[in-house]
Amino acid sequence: MSISHSESAAAQREKITFRSGTDDCAAWHYQGSNGACVVMAGGAGVTKEPATDRFAARFHAAGYSVLAFDHRHFGESGGTPRQVLRIREQLADWEAALDCAASLPGVASGKVAAWGFSLAAGHLLRLAARPADQHRLAAVIAQAPLADGAVSSPRALGHETPGVLARFPLIALRDAVRGLAGREPLVVPLAGPRGAVAMLTTPDAADGDRALNPGNAYPQWRQTIAARSVLPLALYRPGRTASRISCPLLAVVSTRDQSVLAKPALKAARRAPRGEVLEIDGAHYAAFLDQHETVVAAELDFLRRHLL
């Protein structure tokens, strides 16, 4: 009987928490052996297990410690109301996670890297652009990053029906009013087909379940998000500060990405002084599907060159 990387790593990880703001963030800690640590998180509404398990297992097998966490309001982390995404809070969660990683046993000073997918990758572009003494990033892997919501959102909306385009702002406003009244959020699915009220209805959004949750491996993952959280993402442009990123950056860009688009990510990576680009053929979730082995090999090579 063979044991997969994921099964072996899961048997060796432990649940820990760290403080962010007034709440606790839940994380998986995989203790490594080479002195370096990779901090990991997923995209909008995607919890730590579906977002990171497969990649974390491979990094851990190569000797790295891993800290994979849930942003506040999602998954096993604290924070109310639930399923509400606030960009400023998620950036603070990343700062707290990086501080936690630096304090983990066996992690050497200056050897903390970060891996993010989709929205989380966009957060990393923003964090890495801060002065070096304000973050603990030795290197960043930005996989299918949301680099410019103002560019990608109009294209994504082009896959929606006029009726939903007219209704969604009203739904988001209604949810915002519910929030002011202290009522439970009005949530929408993370993905859906054209004509559905969902965060994403791009053709490649349909790949999300088989890429992140094959065989319903994570039945506790709530694949929803508060309607009020969706519209601010269209104004989020973390790639605009890429020229100030001082640490090594690897951007993994899917050439046929319809959810966040390849062009803004390529532009951001090429503006970063120490940026590298891995272009892969495929859509938004290609790194979890047919391009997985190519991406893992490139990411491990990048980590080896910049952390060891």
PDB file of C-alpha atoms in Angstrom:
ATOM      1  CA  MET A   1       0.000   0.000   0.000  1.00  0.00           C
ATOM      2  CA  SER A   2       1.443   3.381  -1.032  1.00  0.00           C
ATOM      3  CA  ILE A   3       0.971   6.588   0.961  1.00  0.00           C
ATOM      4  CA  SER A   4       0.529   9.867  -0.901  1.00  0.00           C
ATOM      5  CA  HIS A   5       2.402  13.071  -0.046  1.00  0.00           C
ATOM      6  CA  SER A   6      -0.873  14.607   1.157  1.00  0.00           C
ATOM      7  CA  GLU A   7      -1.702  11.713   3.477  1.00  0.00           C
ATOM      8  CA  SER A   8       1.817  11.627   4.915  1.00  0.00           C
ATOM      9  CA  ALA A   9       1.912  15.383   5.521  1.00  0.00           C
ATOM     10  CA  ALA A  10      -1.568  15.434   7.070  1.00  0.00           C
ATOM     11  CA  ALA A  11      -0.448  12.837   9.588  1.00  0.00           C
ATOM     12  CA  GLN A  12       2.448  15.074  10.637  1.00  0.00           C
ATOM     13  CA  ARG A  13       0.751  18.470  10.904  1.00  0.00           C
ATOM     14  CA  GLU A  14      -0.764  20.057  14.006  1.00  0.00           C
ATOM     15  CA  LYS A  15      -3.479  22.667  14.491  1.00  0.00           C
ATOM     16  CA  ILE A  16      -2.310  25.941  16.032  1.00  0.00           C
ATOM     17  CA  THR A  17      -3.766  29.430  16.402  1.00  0.00           C
ATOM     18  CA  PHE A  18      -2.323  32.908  16.337  1.00  0.00           C
ATOM     19  CA  ARG A  19      -3.848  36.259  17.201  1.00  0.00           C
ATOM     20  CA  SER A  20      -4.919  38.791  14.583  1.00  0.00           C
ATOM     21  CA  GLY A  21      -6.754  41.836  15.838  1.00  0.00           C
ATOM     22  CA  THR A  22      -9.223  40.661  18.477  1.00  0.00           C
ATOM     23  CA  ASP A  23      -9.649  37.149  17.034  1.00  0.00           C
ATOM     24  CA  ASP A  24      -7.700  33.941  16.592  1.00  0.00           C
ATOM     25  CA  CYS A  25      -6.685  32.623  13.194  1.00  0.00           C
ATOM     26  CA  ALA A  26      -6.573  28.846  12.821  1.00  0.00           C
ATOM     27  CA  ALA A  27      -3.648  27.272  11.002  1.00  0.00           C
ATOM     28  CA  TRP A  28      -2.002  23.987  10.167  1.00  0.00           C
ATOM     29  CA  HIS A  29       1.656  23.801  11.166  1.00  0.00           C
ATOM     30  CA  TYR A  30       3.877  21.302   9.392  1.00  0.00           C
ATOM     31  CA  GLN A  31       7.283  21.284  11.092  1.00  0.00           C
ATOM     32  CA  GLY A  32      10.125  20.999   8.601  1.00  0.00           C
ATOM     33  CA  SER A  33      13.813  20.244   8.782  1.00  0.00           C
ATOM     34  CA  ASN A  34      15.653  22.793   6.612  1.00  0.00           C
ATOM     35  CA  GLY A  35      15.126  25.977   8.661  1.00  0.00           C
ATOM     36  CA  ALA A  36      12.817  27.673   6.151  1.00  0.00           C
ATOM     37  CA  CYS A  37       9.044  28.192   6.341  1.00  0.00           C
ATOM     38  CA  VAL A  38       6.328  28.835   3.761  1.00  0.00           C
ATOM     39  CA  VAL A  39       3.193  30.691   4.910  1.00  0.00           C
ATOM     40  CA  MET A  40       0.140  29.832   2.789  1.00  0.00           C
ATOM     41  CA  ALA A  41      -3.461  30.921   2.227  1.00  0.00           C
ATOM     42  CA  GLY A  42      -6.063  30.789  -0.521  1.00  0.00           C
ATOM     43  CA  GLY A  43      -8.350  33.055  -2.489  1.00  0.00           C
ATOM     44  CA  ALA A  44     -11.641  34.742  -1.662  1.00  0.00           C
ATOM     45  CA  GLY A  45     -13.706  32.431   0.523  1.00  0.00           C
ATOM     46  CA  VAL A  46     -11.349  29.465   0.030  1.00  0.00           C
ATOM     47  CA  THR A  47     -10.234  27.867   3.279  1.00  0.00           C
ATOM     48  CA  LYS A  48      -6.808  26.517   4.084  1.00  0.00           C
ATOM     49  CA  GLU A  49      -7.382  22.838   3.280  1.00  0.00           C
ATOM     50  CA  PRO A  50      -8.729  23.042  -0.293  1.00  0.00           C
ATOM     51  CA  ALA A  51      -6.409  25.942  -1.080  1.00  0.00           C
ATOM     52  CA  THR A  52      -3.130  24.576   0.250  1.00  0.00           C
ATOM     53  CA  ASP A  53      -3.150  20.864   1.156  1.00  0.00           C
ATOM     54  CA  ARG A  54      -1.645  19.534  -2.072  1.00  0.00           C
ATOM     55  CA  PHE A  55       1.069  22.184  -2.325  1.00  0.00           C
ATOM     56  CA  ALA A  56       1.818  22.212   1.407  1.00  0.00           C
ATOM     57  CA  ALA A  57       2.402  18.460   1.348  1.00  0.00           C
ATOM     58  CA  ARG A  58       4.995  18.817  -1.404  1.00  0.00           C
ATOM     59  CA  PHE A  59       6.783  21.697   0.310  1.00  0.00           C
ATOM     60  CA  HIS A  60       6.858  19.751   3.583  1.00  0.00           C
ATOM     61  CA  ALA A  61       8.197  16.653   1.838  1.00  0.00           C
ATOM     62  CA  ALA A  62      11.073  18.830   0.588  1.00  0.00           C
ATOM     63  CA  GLY A  63      11.950  19.822   4.157  1.00  0.00           C
ATOM     64  CA  TYR A  64      10.106  23.119   4.578  1.00  0.00           C
ATOM     65  CA  SER A  65       7.993  24.073   7.539  1.00  0.00           C
ATOM     66  CA  VAL A  66       4.556  25.238   6.454  1.00  0.00           C
ATOM     67  CA  LEU A  67       1.986  27.490   8.126  1.00  0.00           C
ATOM     68  CA  ALA A  68      -1.331  27.302   6.236  1.00  0.00           C
ATOM     69  CA  PHE A  69      -4.062  29.520   7.695  1.00  0.00           C
ATOM     70  CA  ASP A  70      -7.654  30.673   7.395  1.00  0.00           C
ATOM     71  CA  HIS A  71      -8.345  34.384   7.170  1.00  0.00           C
ATOM     72  CA  ARG A  72     -10.640  35.766   9.836  1.00  0.00           C
ATOM     73  CA  HIS A  73     -14.388  35.241   9.231  1.00  0.00           C
ATOM     74  CA  PHE A  74     -13.709  32.064   7.243  1.00  0.00           C
ATOM     75  CA  GLY A  75     -13.056  28.403   7.951  1.00  0.00           C
ATOM     76  CA  GLU A  76     -11.910  27.639  11.488  1.00  0.00           C
ATOM     77  CA  SER A  77     -10.683  31.151  12.259  1.00  0.00           C
ATOM     78  CA  GLY A  78     -12.605  33.512  14.513  1.00  0.00           C
ATOM     79  CA  GLY A  79     -14.375  36.690  13.560  1.00  0.00           C
ATOM     80  CA  THR A  80     -17.998  37.651  13.106  1.00  0.00           C
ATOM     81  CA  PRO A  81     -20.003  38.080  10.987  1.00  0.00           C
ATOM     82  CA  ARG A  82     -19.079  34.954   9.041  1.00  0.00           C
ATOM     83  CA  GLN A  83     -18.200  34.806   5.321  1.00  0.00           C
ATOM     84  CA  VAL A  84     -17.431  38.548   5.218  1.00  0.00           C
ATOM     85  CA  LEU A  85     -14.229  39.511   3.410  1.00  0.00           C
ATOM     86  CA  ARG A  86     -12.455  42.712   4.378  1.00  0.00           C
ATOM     87  CA  ILE A  87      -9.243  43.402   2.503  1.00  0.00           C
ATOM     88  CA  ARG A  88      -7.623  45.453   5.249  1.00  0.00           C
ATOM     89  CA  GLU A  89      -8.283  42.706   7.804  1.00  0.00           C
ATOM     90  CA  GLN A  90      -6.890  40.012   5.528  1.00  0.00           C
ATOM     91  CA  LEU A  91      -3.690  42.001   5.061  1.00  0.00           C
ATOM     92  CA  ALA A  92      -3.427  42.214   8.850  1.00  0.00           C
ATOM     93  CA  ASP A  93      -3.988  38.449   9.055  1.00  0.00           C
ATOM     94  CA  TRP A  94      -1.029  37.940   6.731  1.00  0.00           C
ATOM     95  CA  GLU A  95       1.166  40.166   8.889  1.00  0.00           C
ATOM     96  CA  ALA A  96       0.180  38.184  11.979  1.00  0.00           C
ATOM     97  CA  ALA A  97       0.800  34.886  10.166  1.00  0.00           C
ATOM     98  CA  LEU A  98       4.269  35.975   9.092  1.00  0.00           C
ATOM     99  CA  ASP A  99       5.093  36.986  12.668  1.00  0.00           C
ATOM    100  CA  CYS A 100       3.832  33.616  13.890  1.00  0.00           C
ATOM    101  CA  ALA A 101       5.890  31.734  11.302  1.00  0.00           C
ATOM    102  CA  ALA A 102       9.068  33.539  12.341  1.00  0.00           C
ATOM    103  CA  SER A 103       8.543  32.348  15.916  1.00  0.00           C
ATOM    104  CA  LEU A 104       7.954  28.670  15.078  1.00  0.00           C
ATOM    105  CA  PRO A 105      10.498  26.114  16.300  1.00  0.00           C
ATOM    106  CA  GLY A 106      13.192  25.343  13.775  1.00  0.00           C
ATOM    107  CA  VAL A 107      12.539  28.391  11.573  1.00  0.00           C
ATOM    108  CA  ALA A 108      15.681  30.442  10.977  1.00  0.00           C
ATOM    109  CA  SER A 109      15.712  34.215  10.901  1.00  0.00           C
ATOM    110  CA  GLY A 110      15.138  35.642   7.441  1.00  0.00           C
ATOM    111  CA  LYS A 111      13.856  32.369   5.957  1.00  0.00           C
ATOM    112  CA  VAL A 112      10.092  32.948   5.831  1.00  0.00           C
ATOM    113  CA  ALA A 113       8.455  32.896   2.400  1.00  0.00           C
ATOM    114  CA  ALA A 114       4.795  33.231   1.433  1.00  0.00           C
ATOM    115  CA  TRP A 115       2.580  31.449  -1.082  1.00  0.00           C
ATOM    116  CA  GLY A 116      -0.809  32.750  -2.118  1.00  0.00           C
ATOM    117  CA  PHE A 117      -3.418  31.824  -4.686  1.00  0.00           C
ATOM    118  CA  SER A 118      -5.756  34.269  -6.484  1.00  0.00           C
ATOM    119  CA  LEU A 119      -6.823  36.983  -4.001  1.00  0.00           C
ATOM    120  CA  ALA A 120      -4.232  35.881  -1.431  1.00  0.00           C
ATOM    121  CA  ALA A 121      -1.553  36.196  -4.117  1.00  0.00           C
ATOM    122  CA  GLY A 122      -2.742  39.753  -4.700  1.00  0.00           C
ATOM    123  CA  HIS A 123      -2.386  40.457  -0.987  1.00  0.00           C
ATOM    124  CA  LEU A 124       1.216  39.282  -1.186  1.00  0.00           C
ATOM    125  CA  LEU A 125       1.981  41.723  -4.006  1.00  0.00           C
ATOM    126  CA  ARG A 126       0.710  44.456  -1.710  1.00  0.00           C
ATOM    127  CA  LEU A 127       2.606  43.282   1.381  1.00  0.00           C
ATOM    128  CA  ALA A 128       5.879  42.680  -0.440  1.00  0.00           C
ATOM    129  CA  ALA A 129       5.802  46.239  -1.780  1.00  0.00           C
ATOM    130  CA  ARG A 130       6.126  47.650   1.730  1.00  0.00           C
ATOM    131  CA  PRO A 131       9.578  48.621   3.021  1.00  0.00           C
ATOM    132  CA  ALA A 132      11.603  45.506   3.849  1.00  0.00           C
ATOM    133  CA  ASP A 133      11.697  46.358   7.550  1.00  0.00           C
ATOM    134  CA  GLN A 134       7.879  46.236   7.658  1.00  0.00           C
ATOM    135  CA  HIS A 135       7.491  42.610   6.560  1.00  0.00           C
ATOM    136  CA  ARG A 136       9.274  39.282   7.073  1.00  0.00           C
ATOM    137  CA  LEU A 137       9.174  38.094   3.463  1.00  0.00           C
ATOM    138  CA  ALA A 138      12.278  36.420   2.099  1.00  0.00           C
ATOM    139  CA  ALA A 139      10.433  35.404  -1.093  1.00  0.00           C
ATOM    140  CA  VAL A 140       6.904  35.338  -2.516  1.00  0.00           C
ATOM    141  CA  ILE A 141       5.059  32.890  -4.761  1.00  0.00           C
ATOM    142  CA  ALA A 142       1.978  34.504  -6.311  1.00  0.00           C
ATOM    143  CA  GLN A 143      -0.083  31.827  -8.048  1.00  0.00           C
ATOM    144  CA  ALA A 144      -2.764  33.133 -10.449  1.00  0.00           C
ATOM    145  CA  PRO A 145      -2.691  36.483  -8.629  1.00  0.00           C
ATOM    146  CA  LEU A 146      -5.518  38.990  -8.613  1.00  0.00           C
ATOM    147  CA  ALA A 147      -3.242  41.857  -9.614  1.00  0.00           C
ATOM    148  CA  ASP A 148      -5.820  44.376 -10.828  1.00  0.00           C
ATOM    149  CA  GLY A 149      -9.487  44.055 -10.031  1.00  0.00           C
ATOM    150  CA  ALA A 150     -10.319  47.156 -12.039  1.00  0.00           C
ATOM    151  CA  VAL A 151      -9.096  45.370 -15.175  1.00  0.00           C
ATOM    152  CA  SER A 152     -10.235  41.816 -14.490  1.00  0.00           C
ATOM    153  CA  SER A 153     -13.674  42.494 -13.000  1.00  0.00           C
ATOM    154  CA  PRO A 154     -15.225  44.129 -16.098  1.00  0.00           C
ATOM    155  CA  ARG A 155     -14.001  41.214 -18.211  1.00  0.00           C
ATOM    156  CA  ALA A 156     -15.384  38.721 -15.709  1.00  0.00           C
ATOM    157  CA  LEU A 157     -18.713  40.546 -15.661  1.00  0.00           C
ATOM    158  CA  GLY A 158     -18.856  40.127 -19.431  1.00  0.00           C
ATOM    159  CA  HIS A 159     -19.717  36.480 -18.762  1.00  0.00           C
ATOM    160  CA  GLU A 160     -22.819  37.425 -16.755  1.00  0.00           C
ATOM    161  CA  THR A 161     -26.356  38.129 -17.949  1.00  0.00           C
ATOM    162  CA  PRO A 162     -27.749  41.697 -18.002  1.00  0.00           C
ATOM    163  CA  GLY A 163     -30.386  40.737 -15.451  1.00  0.00           C
ATOM    164  CA  VAL A 164     -27.844  39.620 -12.872  1.00  0.00           C
ATOM    165  CA  LEU A 165     -25.657  42.657 -13.577  1.00  0.00           C
ATOM    166  CA  ALA A 166     -28.607  44.871 -12.712  1.00  0.00           C
ATOM    167  CA  ARG A 167     -29.593  42.892  -9.609  1.00  0.00           C
ATOM    168  CA  PHE A 168     -26.244  42.223  -7.968  1.00  0.00           C
ATOM    169  CA  PRO A 169     -25.526  45.789  -6.743  1.00  0.00           C
ATOM    170  CA  LEU A 170     -28.956  45.816  -5.114  1.00  0.00           C
ATOM    171  CA  ILE A 171     -28.244  42.480  -3.431  1.00  0.00           C
ATOM    172  CA  ALA A 172     -24.895  43.788  -2.174  1.00  0.00           C
ATOM    173  CA  LEU A 173     -26.546  46.965  -0.875  1.00  0.00           C
ATOM    174  CA  ARG A 174     -29.210  44.922   0.874  1.00  0.00           C
ATOM    175  CA  ASP A 175     -26.490  42.831   2.497  1.00  0.00           C
ATOM    176  CA  ALA A 176     -24.613  45.958   3.608  1.00  0.00           C
ATOM    177  CA  VAL A 177     -27.795  47.275   5.232  1.00  0.00           C
ATOM    178  CA  ARG A 178     -28.276  43.937   6.979  1.00  0.00           C
ATOM    179  CA  GLY A 179     -24.728  44.284   8.309  1.00  0.00           C
ATOM    180  CA  LEU A 180     -25.484  47.727   9.752  1.00  0.00           C
ATOM    181  CA  ALA A 181     -28.511  46.237  11.460  1.00  0.00           C
ATOM    182  CA  GLY A 182     -26.444  43.397  12.934  1.00  0.00           C
ATOM    183  CA  ARG A 183     -28.181  40.721  10.908  1.00  0.00           C
ATOM    184  CA  GLU A 184     -26.590  37.651   9.362  1.00  0.00           C
ATOM    185  CA  PRO A 185     -24.893  38.244   5.987  1.00  0.00           C
ATOM    186  CA  LEU A 186     -26.705  37.598   2.747  1.00  0.00           C
ATOM    187  CA  VAL A 187     -24.336  35.158   1.052  1.00  0.00           C
ATOM    188  CA  VAL A 188     -23.863  34.136  -2.575  1.00  0.00           C
ATOM    189  CA  PRO A 189     -21.963  31.146  -4.012  1.00  0.00           C
ATOM    190  CA  LEU A 190     -18.290  31.587  -4.822  1.00  0.00           C
ATOM    191  CA  ALA A 191     -18.956  30.332  -8.350  1.00  0.00           C
ATOM    192  CA  GLY A 192     -21.888  29.558 -10.584  1.00  0.00           C
ATOM    193  CA  PRO A 193     -22.944  29.257 -14.222  1.00  0.00           C
ATOM    194  CA  ARG A 194     -23.840  32.214 -16.415  1.00  0.00           C
ATOM    195  CA  GLY A 195     -27.152  33.620 -15.189  1.00  0.00           C
ATOM    196  CA  ALA A 196     -26.520  32.696 -11.557  1.00  0.00           C
ATOM    197  CA  VAL A 197     -26.032  35.211  -8.757  1.00  0.00           C
ATOM    198  CA  ALA A 198     -22.491  34.312  -7.657  1.00  0.00           C
ATOM    199  CA  MET A 199     -19.115  35.928  -7.055  1.00  0.00           C
ATOM    200  CA  LEU A 200     -17.751  34.478 -10.312  1.00  0.00           C
ATOM    201  CA  THR A 201     -19.546  33.128 -13.358  1.00  0.00           C
ATOM    202  CA  THR A 202     -16.553  32.983 -15.696  1.00  0.00           C
ATOM    203  CA  PRO A 203     -16.233  29.726 -17.650  1.00  0.00           C
ATOM    204  CA  ASP A 204     -13.117  28.721 -15.706  1.00  0.00           C
ATOM    205  CA  ALA A 205     -14.866  29.316 -12.370  1.00  0.00           C
ATOM    206  CA  ALA A 206     -16.673  26.051 -13.071  1.00  0.00           C
ATOM    207  CA  ASP A 207     -13.337  24.243 -12.627  1.00  0.00           C
ATOM    208  CA  GLY A 208     -13.068  25.315  -8.994  1.00  0.00           C
ATOM    209  CA  ASP A 209     -14.823  22.364  -7.405  1.00  0.00           C
ATOM    210  CA  ARG A 210     -12.887  19.643  -9.231  1.00  0.00           C
ATOM    211  CA  ALA A 211      -9.623  21.556  -8.734  1.00  0.00           C
ATOM    212  CA  LEU A 212      -9.981  22.350  -5.037  1.00  0.00           C
ATOM    213  CA  ASN A 213     -12.584  19.909  -3.749  1.00  0.00           C
ATOM    214  CA  PRO A 214     -12.423  16.707  -5.828  1.00  0.00           C
ATOM    215  CA  GLY A 215     -14.856  14.084  -4.668  1.00  0.00           C
ATOM    216  CA  ASN A 216     -16.151  16.517  -2.039  1.00  0.00           C
ATOM    217  CA  ALA A 217     -12.971  15.965  -0.042  1.00  0.00           C
ATOM    218  CA  TYR A 218     -13.734  19.012   2.117  1.00  0.00           C
ATOM    219  CA  PRO A 219     -17.459  18.827   2.946  1.00  0.00           C
ATOM    220  CA  GLN A 220     -17.147  21.431   5.720  1.00  0.00           C
ATOM    221  CA  TRP A 221     -15.914  24.122   3.321  1.00  0.00           C
ATOM    222  CA  ARG A 222     -18.657  26.731   2.962  1.00  0.00           C
ATOM    223  CA  GLN A 223     -18.362  27.831  -0.667  1.00  0.00           C
ATOM    224  CA  THR A 224     -20.119  31.154  -0.114  1.00  0.00           C
ATOM    225  CA  ILE A 225     -19.247  34.781   0.482  1.00  0.00           C
ATOM    226  CA  ALA A 226     -21.195  37.782   1.762  1.00  0.00           C
ATOM    227  CA  ALA A 227     -22.604  39.755  -1.163  1.00  0.00           C
ATOM    228  CA  ARG A 228     -21.214  42.990   0.299  1.00  0.00           C
ATOM    229  CA  SER A 229     -17.679  41.591  -0.030  1.00  0.00           C
ATOM    230  CA  VAL A 230     -17.707  41.121  -3.794  1.00  0.00           C
ATOM    231  CA  LEU A 231     -17.893  44.661  -5.179  1.00  0.00           C
ATOM    232  CA  PRO A 232     -14.807  46.029  -3.309  1.00  0.00           C
ATOM    233  CA  LEU A 233     -12.674  43.428  -5.088  1.00  0.00           C
ATOM    234  CA  ALA A 234     -13.304  45.305  -8.348  1.00  0.00           C
ATOM    235  CA  LEU A 235     -11.440  48.268  -6.848  1.00  0.00           C
ATOM    236  CA  TYR A 236      -8.504  46.268  -5.493  1.00  0.00           C
ATOM    237  CA  ARG A 237      -5.314  46.877  -7.488  1.00  0.00           C
ATOM    238  CA  PRO A 238      -2.374  45.396  -5.547  1.00  0.00           C
ATOM    239  CA  GLY A 239      -0.221  44.930  -8.637  1.00  0.00           C
ATOM    240  CA  ARG A 240       0.173  48.677  -9.078  1.00  0.00           C
ATOM    241  CA  THR A 241       2.872  48.725  -6.377  1.00  0.00           C
ATOM    242  CA  ALA A 242       4.894  45.871  -7.897  1.00  0.00           C
ATOM    243  CA  SER A 243       7.848  48.102  -8.765  1.00  0.00           C
ATOM    244  CA  ARG A 244       8.482  48.464  -5.016  1.00  0.00           C
ATOM    245  CA  ILE A 245       8.677  44.723  -4.305  1.00  0.00           C
ATOM    246  CA  SER A 246      12.187  44.145  -3.002  1.00  0.00           C
ATOM    247  CA  CYS A 247      12.183  40.387  -2.363  1.00  0.00           C
ATOM    248  CA  PRO A 248      12.287  37.659  -5.029  1.00  0.00           C
ATOM    249  CA  LEU A 249       8.872  37.083  -6.603  1.00  0.00           C
ATOM    250  CA  LEU A 250       7.637  34.130  -8.645  1.00  0.00           C
ATOM    251  CA  ALA A 251       4.368  34.804 -10.457  1.00  0.00           C
ATOM    252  CA  VAL A 252       2.633  31.695 -11.785  1.00  0.00           C
ATOM    253  CA  VAL A 253       0.363  32.946 -14.561  1.00  0.00           C
ATOM    254  CA  SER A 254      -2.248  30.923 -16.428  1.00  0.00           C
ATOM    255  CA  THR A 255      -2.314  32.193 -20.020  1.00  0.00           C
ATOM    256  CA  ARG A 256      -6.078  31.585 -20.466  1.00  0.00           C
ATOM    257  CA  ASP A 257      -7.184  32.814 -17.041  1.00  0.00           C
ATOM    258  CA  GLN A 258     -10.678  34.317 -17.332  1.00  0.00           C
ATOM    259  CA  SER A 259     -11.186  35.044 -13.628  1.00  0.00           C
ATOM    260  CA  VAL A 260      -8.228  37.321 -12.829  1.00  0.00           C
ATOM    261  CA  LEU A 261      -6.625  37.607 -16.321  1.00  0.00           C
ATOM    262  CA  ALA A 262      -3.023  36.958 -17.255  1.00  0.00           C
ATOM    263  CA  LYS A 263      -2.056  40.413 -18.538  1.00  0.00           C
ATOM    264  CA  PRO A 264      -2.240  42.344 -15.215  1.00  0.00           C
ATOM    265  CA  ALA A 265      -0.308  39.593 -13.439  1.00  0.00           C
ATOM    266  CA  LEU A 266       2.405  39.544 -16.109  1.00  0.00           C
ATOM    267  CA  LYS A 267       2.669  43.318 -15.991  1.00  0.00           C
ATOM    268  CA  ALA A 268       3.065  43.312 -12.213  1.00  0.00           C
ATOM    269  CA  ALA A 269       5.661  40.529 -12.201  1.00  0.00           C
ATOM    270  CA  ARG A 270       7.741  42.216 -14.895  1.00  0.00           C
ATOM    271  CA  ARG A 271       7.740  45.471 -12.969  1.00  0.00           C
ATOM    272  CA  ALA A 272       9.051  43.776  -9.822  1.00  0.00           C
ATOM    273  CA  PRO A 273      12.846  44.251  -9.645  1.00  0.00           C
ATOM    274  CA  ARG A 274      13.436  40.591  -8.750  1.00  0.00           C
ATOM    275  CA  GLY A 275      10.370  39.154 -10.431  1.00  0.00           C
ATOM    276  CA  GLU A 276      10.256  35.833 -12.246  1.00  0.00           C
ATOM    277  CA  VAL A 277       7.373  34.507 -14.339  1.00  0.00           C
ATOM    278  CA  LEU A 278       6.178  30.988 -14.981  1.00  0.00           C
ATOM    279  CA  GLU A 279       3.548  31.034 -17.727  1.00  0.00           C
ATOM    280  CA  ILE A 280       1.444  27.900 -17.926  1.00  0.00           C
ATOM    281  CA  ASP A 281      -1.120  26.933 -20.499  1.00  0.00           C
ATOM    282  CA  GLY A 282      -4.547  26.789 -18.938  1.00  0.00           C
ATOM    283  CA  ALA A 283      -7.231  28.655 -17.064  1.00  0.00           C
ATOM    284  CA  HIS A 284      -7.507  29.955 -13.499  1.00  0.00           C
ATOM    285  CA  TYR A 285      -7.103  26.580 -11.761  1.00  0.00           C
ATOM    286  CA  ALA A 286      -4.513  25.077 -14.110  1.00  0.00           C
ATOM    287  CA  ALA A 287      -1.908  24.814 -11.319  1.00  0.00           C
ATOM    288  CA  PHE A 288      -4.251  22.476  -9.430  1.00  0.00           C
ATOM    289  CA  LEU A 289      -5.144  20.422 -12.504  1.00  0.00           C
ATOM    290  CA  ASP A 290      -3.073  19.352 -15.521  1.00  0.00           C
ATOM    291  CA  GLN A 291      -0.199  21.775 -14.856  1.00  0.00           C
ATOM    292  CA  HIS A 292       0.226  20.780 -11.204  1.00  0.00           C
ATOM    293  CA  GLU A 293       3.519  18.881 -11.477  1.00  0.00           C
ATOM    294  CA  THR A 294       5.103  21.593 -13.640  1.00  0.00           C
ATOM    295  CA  VAL A 295       4.099  24.271 -11.154  1.00  0.00           C
ATOM    296  CA  VAL A 296       5.215  22.356  -8.059  1.00  0.00           C
ATOM    297  CA  ALA A 297       8.631  21.704  -9.611  1.00  0.00           C
ATOM    298  CA  ALA A 298       9.089  25.380 -10.473  1.00  0.00           C
ATOM    299  CA  GLU A 299       7.962  26.532  -7.037  1.00  0.00           C
ATOM    300  CA  LEU A 300      10.294  24.126  -5.254  1.00  0.00           C
ATOM    301  CA  ASP A 301      13.181  25.287  -7.437  1.00  0.00           C
ATOM    302  CA  PHE A 302      12.352  28.918  -6.634  1.00  0.00           C
ATOM    303  CA  LEU A 303      12.232  28.231  -2.893  1.00  0.00           C
ATOM    304  CA  ARG A 304      15.511  26.310  -3.001  1.00  0.00           C
ATOM    305  CA  ARG A 305      17.276  29.147  -4.798  1.00  0.00           C
ATOM    306  CA  HIS A 306      16.056  31.882  -2.473  1.00  0.00           C
ATOM    307  CA  LEU A 307      15.656  30.251   0.940  1.00  0.00           C
ATOM    308  CA  LEU A 308      18.355  27.585   1.252  1.00  0.00           C
TER     309      LEU A 308
END
